[in-house]
mmCIF file of C-alpha atoms in Angstrom:
data_model
loop_
_atom_site.group_PDB
_atom_site.id
_atom_site.type_symbol
_atom_site.label_atom_id
_atom_site.label_comp_id
_atom_site.label_asym_id
_atom_site.label_seq_id
_atom_site.Cartn_x
_atom_site.Cartn_y
_atom_site.Cartn_z
ATOM 1 C CA UNK N 1 17.899 62.108 -15.688
ATOM 2 C CA UNK N 2 17.651 65.375 -12.951
ATOM 3 C CA UNK N 3 20.613 65.002 -10.841
ATOM 4 C CA UNK N 4 20.689 66.503 -7.680
ATOM 5 C CA UNK N 5 23.935 67.593 -7.447
ATOM 6 C CA UNK N 6 26.199 65.857 -5.097
ATOM 7 C CA UNK N 7 22.949 63.627 -3.731
ATOM 8 C CA UNK N 8 22.842 59.852 -4.458
ATOM 9 C CA UNK N 9 19.579 60.039 -2.363
ATOM 10 C CA UNK N 10 17.427 59.968 -5.448
ATOM 11 C CA UNK N 11 18.922 56.760 -7.075
ATOM 12 C CA UNK N 12 16.300 54.546 -8.555
ATOM 13 C CA UNK N 13 13.810 57.088 -7.639
ATOM 14 C CA UNK N 14 10.881 58.228 -10.677
ATOM 15 C CA UNK N 15 11.604 61.969 -11.382
ATOM 16 C CA UNK N 16 8.360 62.500 -10.548
ATOM 17 C CA UNK N 17 8.303 60.793 -7.457
ATOM 18 C CA UNK N 18 11.672 62.584 -6.078
ATOM 19 C CA UNK N 19 9.534 66.034 -5.368
ATOM 20 C CA UNK N 20 6.414 64.390 -4.012
ATOM 21 C CA UNK N 21 6.089 64.218 0.107
ATOM 22 C CA UNK N 22 6.846 60.862 0.894
ATOM 23 C CA UNK N 23 3.357 60.476 3.184
ATOM 24 C CA UNK N 24 1.176 59.639 1.154
ATOM 25 C CA UNK N 25 -2.837 60.244 2.632
ATOM 26 C CA UNK N 26 -4.423 57.626 0.784
ATOM 27 C CA UNK N 27 -1.553 55.163 2.720
ATOM 28 C CA UNK N 28 -1.734 56.294 5.766
ATOM 29 C CA UNK N 29 -3.726 53.983 8.421
ATOM 30 C CA UNK N 30 -3.345 56.237 11.642
ATOM 31 C CA UNK N 31 -1.928 59.230 12.754
ATOM 32 C CA UNK N 32 -0.996 59.905 16.760
ATOM 33 C CA UNK N 33 0.378 62.053 19.031
ATOM 34 C CA UNK N 34 3.836 61.166 20.410
ATOM 35 C CA UNK N 35 6.522 63.407 22.476
ATOM 36 C CA UNK N 36 7.975 65.882 20.677
ATOM 37 C CA UNK N 37 5.844 64.997 17.385
ATOM 38 C CA UNK N 38 4.097 62.908 15.587
ATOM 39 C CA UNK N 39 3.321 58.804 14.266
ATOM 40 C CA UNK N 40 2.121 58.271 11.382
ATOM 41 C CA UNK N 41 1.577 54.438 10.758
ATOM 42 C CA UNK N 42 0.980 53.586 7.140
ATOM 43 C CA UNK N 43 -0.356 50.704 5.334
ATOM 44 C CA UNK N 44 1.794 48.167 3.344
ATOM 45 C CA UNK N 45 0.679 49.576 0.273
ATOM 46 C CA UNK N 46 3.202 52.226 0.967
ATOM 47 C CA UNK N 47 5.856 50.123 0.513
ATOM 48 C CA UNK N 48 8.509 48.961 2.973
ATOM 49 C CA UNK N 49 10.674 50.530 5.709
ATOM 50 C CA UNK N 50 13.739 50.600 2.530
ATOM 51 C CA UNK N 51 12.109 52.079 0.195
ATOM 52 C CA UNK N 52 10.214 54.538 2.552
ATOM 53 C CA UNK N 53 13.542 55.350 3.905
ATOM 54 C CA UNK N 54 14.890 56.203 0.226
ATOM 55 C CA UNK N 55 11.840 58.120 -0.855
ATOM 56 C CA UNK N 56 12.436 60.644 2.687
ATOM 57 C CA UNK N 57 16.262 60.504 2.002
ATOM 58 C CA UNK N 58 15.446 61.997 -1.271
ATOM 59 C CA UNK N 59 12.594 64.345 -0.156
ATOM 60 C CA UNK N 60 14.960 65.234 2.262
ATOM 61 C CA UNK N 61 17.793 66.173 0.243
ATOM 62 C CA UNK N 62 15.849 67.967 -2.679
ATOM 63 C CA UNK N 63 14.263 69.859 0.303
ATOM 64 C CA UNK N 64 18.363 70.985 1.732
ATOM 65 C CA UNK N 65 18.749 72.118 -2.034
ATOM 66 C CA UNK N 66 15.808 74.395 -2.362
ATOM 67 C CA UNK N 67 16.398 75.390 1.254
ATOM 68 C CA UNK N 68 20.280 75.953 -0.022
ATOM 69 C CA UNK N 69 18.323 77.926 -3.290
ATOM 70 C CA UNK N 70 16.375 79.654 -1.778
ATOM 71 C CA UNK N 71 18.683 81.214 1.459
ATOM 72 C CA UNK N 72 20.737 82.653 -1.720
ATOM 73 C CA UNK N 73 17.871 84.165 -3.649
ATOM 74 C CA UNK N 74 16.945 85.252 -0.494
ATOM 75 C CA UNK N 75 20.554 87.103 0.809
ATOM 76 C CA UNK N 76 22.477 87.163 -2.412
ATOM 77 C CA UNK N 77 25.276 88.836 -0.422
ATOM 78 C CA UNK N 78 26.891 86.581 2.425
ATOM 79 C CA UNK N 79 28.726 89.281 3.842
ATOM 80 C CA UNK N 80 25.303 91.488 4.601
ATOM 81 C CA UNK N 81 23.119 90.750 7.954
ATOM 82 C CA UNK N 82 20.517 88.602 6.969
ATOM 83 C CA UNK N 83 17.315 89.677 6.843
ATOM 84 C CA UNK N 84 15.189 89.071 10.180
ATOM 85 C CA UNK N 85 13.319 85.858 9.823
ATOM 86 C CA UNK N 86 9.387 86.139 9.401
ATOM 87 C CA UNK N 87 7.041 85.252 11.893
ATOM 88 C CA UNK N 88 4.757 83.173 9.316
ATOM 89 C CA UNK N 89 6.285 80.951 7.522
ATOM 90 C CA UNK N 90 5.800 82.436 3.046
ATOM 91 C CA UNK N 91 5.526 79.049 1.835
ATOM 92 C CA UNK N 92 2.930 76.532 3.890
ATOM 93 C CA UNK N 93 4.078 73.176 4.465
ATOM 94 C CA UNK N 94 2.976 70.722 1.504
ATOM 95 C CA UNK N 95 4.485 68.108 3.297
ATOM 96 C CA UNK N 96 4.773 67.259 7.095
ATOM 97 C CA UNK N 97 8.325 66.618 6.306
ATOM 98 C CA UNK N 98 8.461 70.235 5.965
ATOM 99 C CA UNK N 99 8.356 71.796 9.253
ATOM 100 C CA UNK N 100 11.873 73.009 10.346
ATOM 101 C CA UNK N 101 14.025 71.012 12.411
ATOM 102 C CA UNK N 102 11.463 67.672 12.304
ATOM 103 C CA UNK N 103 13.660 64.776 12.708
ATOM 104 C CA UNK N 104 11.882 61.674 11.162
ATOM 105 C CA UNK N 105 12.653 58.052 12.172
ATOM 106 C CA UNK N 106 10.963 55.086 10.309
ATOM 107 C CA UNK N 107 10.084 51.580 11.749
ATOM 108 C CA UNK N 108 7.999 48.347 10.168
ATOM 109 C CA UNK N 109 5.038 47.756 12.481
ATOM 110 C CA UNK N 110 2.386 45.668 12.389
ATOM 111 C CA UNK N 111 3.182 45.316 8.838
ATOM 112 C CA UNK N 112 3.018 48.088 7.592
ATOM 113 C CA UNK N 113 6.092 51.736 8.112
ATOM 114 C CA UNK N 114 5.838 53.475 11.211
ATOM 115 C CA UNK N 115 6.894 57.136 10.818
ATOM 116 C CA UNK N 116 7.682 58.992 13.843
ATOM 117 C CA UNK N 117 7.896 63.033 13.268
ATOM 118 C CA UNK N 118 9.626 64.636 15.954
ATOM 119 C CA UNK N 119 11.417 68.062 16.533
ATOM 120 C CA UNK N 120 13.742 69.190 19.843
ATOM 121 C CA UNK N 121 11.517 72.670 19.016
ATOM 122 C CA UNK N 122 8.462 72.987 21.076
ATOM 123 C CA UNK N 123 6.726 75.397 18.410
ATOM 124 C CA UNK N 124 8.030 72.780 15.720
ATOM 125 C CA UNK N 125 6.791 69.734 17.787
ATOM 126 C CA UNK N 126 3.658 71.541 17.677
ATOM 127 C CA UNK N 127 3.309 72.058 13.827
ATOM 128 C CA UNK N 128 4.106 68.331 13.327
ATOM 129 C CA UNK N 129 1.121 67.427 14.978
ATOM 130 C CA UNK N 130 -1.142 70.344 13.462
ATOM 131 C CA UNK N 131 0.425 69.883 9.754
ATOM 132 C CA UNK N 132 0.170 66.039 10.092
ATOM 133 C CA UNK N 133 -3.638 66.363 11.486
ATOM 134 C CA UNK N 134 -4.196 69.039 8.182
ATOM 135 C CA UNK N 135 -2.332 67.073 5.551
ATOM 136 C CA UNK N 136 -3.292 63.680 6.794
ATOM 137 C CA UNK N 137 -6.881 63.182 7.692
ATOM 138 C CA UNK N 138 -7.696 59.560 9.165
ATOM 139 C CA UNK N 139 -10.175 57.815 7.106
ATOM 140 C CA UNK N 140 -12.913 56.270 9.908
ATOM 141 C CA UNK N 141 -12.923 52.135 9.410
ATOM 142 C CA UNK N 142 -14.822 51.440 6.992
ATOM 143 C CA UNK N 143 -16.324 47.755 6.545
ATOM 144 C CA UNK N 144 -14.141 47.360 3.193
#
């Protein structure tokens, strides 16, 4: 049982799911631009709000731990001048939630969970929309 330091965010989540983006493209019904970001409507298969909130909290907790470890690795001496951030992120986000400074809000809408990803920073709100389009392709409605 892997334990995230000081985090109860991942209790009850299978270990193989902890590091998986909570927004599974297979469960995405629609992706719409909203002010400062994007709204993703999930179908009921994604789980209820409580389930999704736990997945989101867990994913963010792990991301925070990873970010902290990466920061320490990148700059082991906290007293030295911090390295200038590079314009291009080293790792292309594999999850829309990996966009920096984004806020995730969940609500129940028409039987499925609506996930709103927003950022007060204009560049990041644009990135959220781009990532959502790239990572969460909408499938055209079919007669299934």
